[in-house]
Amino acid sequence: MGDDSAPERQTEVDAETDAEVALDEVDRGVLYALQRDARNITIQEIADEVAVSASTVRNRIDKLEGSNVIEGYAPQINYERAGFPLKLLFVCTADPDSRSTAAREILEVGGVIDVNEMVTGERNLHVQAVATATNDLTRMTAQLNEYGITIHSSEIITNHYAQPWGHFEMSAND
C-alpha cells in the first residue's frame, strides 16, 4: 500500500518566518474545534473529538500558537448591545504606494474596528467602524478623508454571519 496510508498533510504559511507549517488531521481537528467556540470547549472535549489524549491536544495548541498558525483569541462583541447600534462599512481607495501605511493609521480614527487591505483594484481598503449615531458617520468620513483616501461608499451593516472554515473539519471516515 506504500505511502497511501500516511495522513494527508496541509501547509499554512507562518506569518513571521514565511516557513510552511505542516498540518495533519489532528491539527485541523483542533483548529476546527477552536474556531467553533474556543472559550467554552475544554482540552478534553477537543481530545475526545479528535481521538487523541488531552496532553496531545495541549501540545498541538502550543505548537500552533508558537508557529503563528493560531495568532490569538478574541471575543466576538455585539456592538449594538454595547451601545454602538450602527456598524458601518466604508469602501475606499488609497494610493497603492501608501495603502499599507494608511490602513494602519486609519485604525486610530475613533470608531474604526477593522481595516482590510486589498491587493488589487480601485476599492482597495474596506474599513469597518461602529457608531452611536449618524453624526459619527459624518465625523468618521471627515477623519478618513484626512488620510488622503477616497471614500466610494459608506454602508450600514445589518447582520454578519460566520462559520468555522470547513477545511479544518475532520472527515467523517477518520
Coordinates of C-alpha atoms in Angstrom, one line a residue:
M1 CA 0.0 0.0 0.0
G2 CA 3.0 2.3 0.3
D3 CA 2.6 5.9 1.4
D4 CA -1.2 5.9 0.7
S5 CA -1.8 5.2 4.4
A6 CA 0.2 8.3 5.5
P7 CA -2.0 11.1 6.9
E8 CA -2.9 13.8 4.5
R9 CA -0.7 16.9 5.1
Q10 CA -1.7 20.5 4.5
T11 CA 0.6 23.5 4.9
E12 CA 0.0 27.0 6.1
V13 CA 2.4 29.9 5.8
D14 CA 3.9 31.2 9.1
A15 CA 3.4 35.0 9.1
E16 CA 6.6 35.7 11.0
T17 CA 9.0 33.5 9.1
D18 CA 7.2 32.6 5.9
A19 CA 8.0 29.0 6.8
E20 CA 5.3 26.5 5.9
V21 CA 3.7 24.7 8.8
A22 CA 2.6 21.1 8.1
L23 CA -0.9 20.4 9.5
D24 CA -2.2 16.9 9.9
E25 CA -5.7 15.7 10.7
V26 CA -5.2 16.2 14.5
D27 CA -4.1 19.8 13.9
R28 CA -7.0 20.5 11.6
G29 CA -9.4 18.9 14.1
V30 CA -8.0 21.1 16.9
L31 CA -8.3 24.2 14.8
Y32 CA -11.9 23.4 13.8
A33 CA -12.9 22.9 17.4
L34 CA -11.3 26.2 18.5
Q35 CA -12.9 28.1 15.6
R36 CA -16.4 26.9 16.7
D37 CA -16.0 28.1 20.3
A38 CA -12.5 28.4 21.8
R39 CA -13.8 30.0 25.0
N40 CA -16.2 27.2 26.0
I41 CA -14.6 24.0 24.8
T42 CA -12.2 22.1 27.1
I43 CA -9.0 20.4 26.1
Q44 CA -10.6 17.1 27.0
E45 CA -13.6 17.8 24.7
I46 CA -11.3 18.6 21.8
A47 CA -9.2 15.4 22.6
D48 CA -12.4 13.3 22.5
E49 CA -13.4 14.9 19.1
V50 CA -10.1 14.2 17.5
A51 CA -9.5 10.9 19.3
V52 CA -6.2 11.7 21.0
S53 CA -5.1 12.4 24.5
A54 CA -5.6 15.8 26.2
S55 CA -1.8 16.2 26.5
T56 CA -1.5 15.8 22.7
V57 CA -4.1 18.5 22.2
R58 CA -2.3 20.8 24.6
N59 CA 1.0 20.2 22.8
R60 CA -0.6 20.7 19.4
I61 CA -2.2 24.0 20.5
D62 CA 1.2 25.2 21.9
K63 CA 2.8 24.3 18.5
L64 CA 0.1 26.0 16.5
E65 CA 0.4 29.1 18.7
G66 CA 4.2 29.1 18.6
S67 CA 4.2 28.9 14.8
N68 CA 1.6 31.6 14.5
V69 CA -1.0 29.4 12.9
I70 CA -3.1 30.5 15.9
E71 CA -2.4 34.2 16.2
G72 CA -4.7 34.9 19.2
Y73 CA -8.1 34.6 20.7
A74 CA -10.6 37.5 20.6
P75 CA -14.1 38.0 21.9
Q76 CA -17.0 38.5 19.5
I77 CA -18.6 41.7 20.6
N78 CA -22.2 42.6 20.0
Y79 CA -21.6 46.3 19.4
E80 CA -25.3 47.1 19.3
R81 CA -25.8 45.7 22.8
A82 CA -22.6 47.5 24.0
G83 CA -24.1 50.9 23.0
F84 CA -22.9 51.2 19.4
P85 CA -26.1 50.5 17.3
L86 CA -24.5 51.3 13.9
K87 CA -21.9 49.1 12.3
L88 CA -20.5 50.7 9.1
L89 CA -18.5 49.6 6.1
F90 CA -16.5 52.3 4.2
V91 CA -15.3 51.2 0.8
C92 CA -12.3 53.3 0.0
T93 CA -9.4 53.8 -2.4
A94 CA -5.9 54.6 -1.2
D95 CA -2.8 55.1 -3.3
P96 CA -1.2 51.7 -3.7
D97 CA 2.2 53.0 -2.6
S98 CA 0.9 54.3 0.7
R99 CA -2.1 51.9 1.2
S100 CA -0.4 49.8 4.0
T101 CA 0.6 52.8 6.0
A102 CA -2.9 54.4 5.6
A103 CA -4.6 51.1 6.6
R104 CA -2.6 51.0 9.9
E105 CA -3.0 54.7 10.6
I106 CA -6.8 54.6 9.9
L107 CA -7.1 52.3 13.0
E108 CA -6.6 55.5 15.1
V109 CA -9.9 57.0 13.9
G110 CA -12.4 56.8 16.7
G111 CA -14.9 54.0 16.0
V112 CA -12.8 52.1 13.5
I113 CA -12.6 48.5 14.5
D114 CA -11.2 46.7 11.4
V115 CA -9.4 47.6 8.1
N116 CA -9.0 45.1 5.2
E117 CA -6.4 45.9 2.7
M118 CA -7.0 44.6 -0.9
V119 CA -4.1 43.6 -3.1
T120 CA -5.5 44.9 -6.4
G121 CA -8.4 47.0 -7.6
E122 CA -9.5 50.6 -7.1
R123 CA -11.5 49.9 -4.0
N124 CA -8.5 48.6 -2.1
L125 CA -9.5 49.4 1.6
H126 CA -12.5 48.3 3.4
V127 CA -12.9 50.0 6.8
Q128 CA -15.4 48.7 9.4
A129 CA -16.5 51.0 12.2
V130 CA -19.1 51.3 14.9
A131 CA -21.1 54.4 15.8
T132 CA -23.7 55.6 18.1
A133 CA -25.5 58.0 15.7
T134 CA -25.3 59.3 12.2
N135 CA -23.3 62.3 13.3
D136 CA -20.5 59.8 14.0
L137 CA -20.7 58.8 10.3
T138 CA -20.1 62.4 9.3
R139 CA -17.2 62.8 11.7
M140 CA -15.5 59.5 10.6
T141 CA -15.9 60.4 6.9
A142 CA -14.1 63.7 7.5
Q143 CA -11.4 62.0 9.5
L144 CA -10.9 59.2 6.9
N145 CA -10.6 61.9 4.2
E146 CA -7.7 63.4 6.1
Y147 CA -5.6 60.3 5.3
G148 CA -5.8 61.0 1.6
I149 CA -8.2 58.2 0.7
T150 CA -11.3 58.4 -1.4
I151 CA -14.5 57.0 0.1
H152 CA -16.7 55.4 -2.5
S153 CA -19.5 54.3 -0.2
S154 CA -20.4 54.0 3.4
E155 CA -22.9 51.3 4.2
I156 CA -24.7 50.3 7.4
I157 CA -24.2 46.6 8.1
T158 CA -27.3 45.0 9.4
N159 CA -26.0 41.4 10.1
H160 CA -22.8 39.4 9.9
Y161 CA -22.7 35.7 9.6
A162 CA -19.6 33.5 10.0
Q163 CA -18.7 29.8 10.5
P164 CA -15.6 27.8 11.1
W165 CA -13.8 27.1 7.9
G166 CA -14.8 23.6 6.9
H167 CA -11.3 22.7 5.6
F168 CA -10.3 22.1 9.2
E169 CA -13.2 19.8 10.0
M170 CA -12.1 16.2 10.3
S171 CA -13.6 13.9 7.6
A172 CA -16.3 11.5 8.6
N173 CA -14.3 8.4 7.7
D174 CA -11.4 9.2 10.1

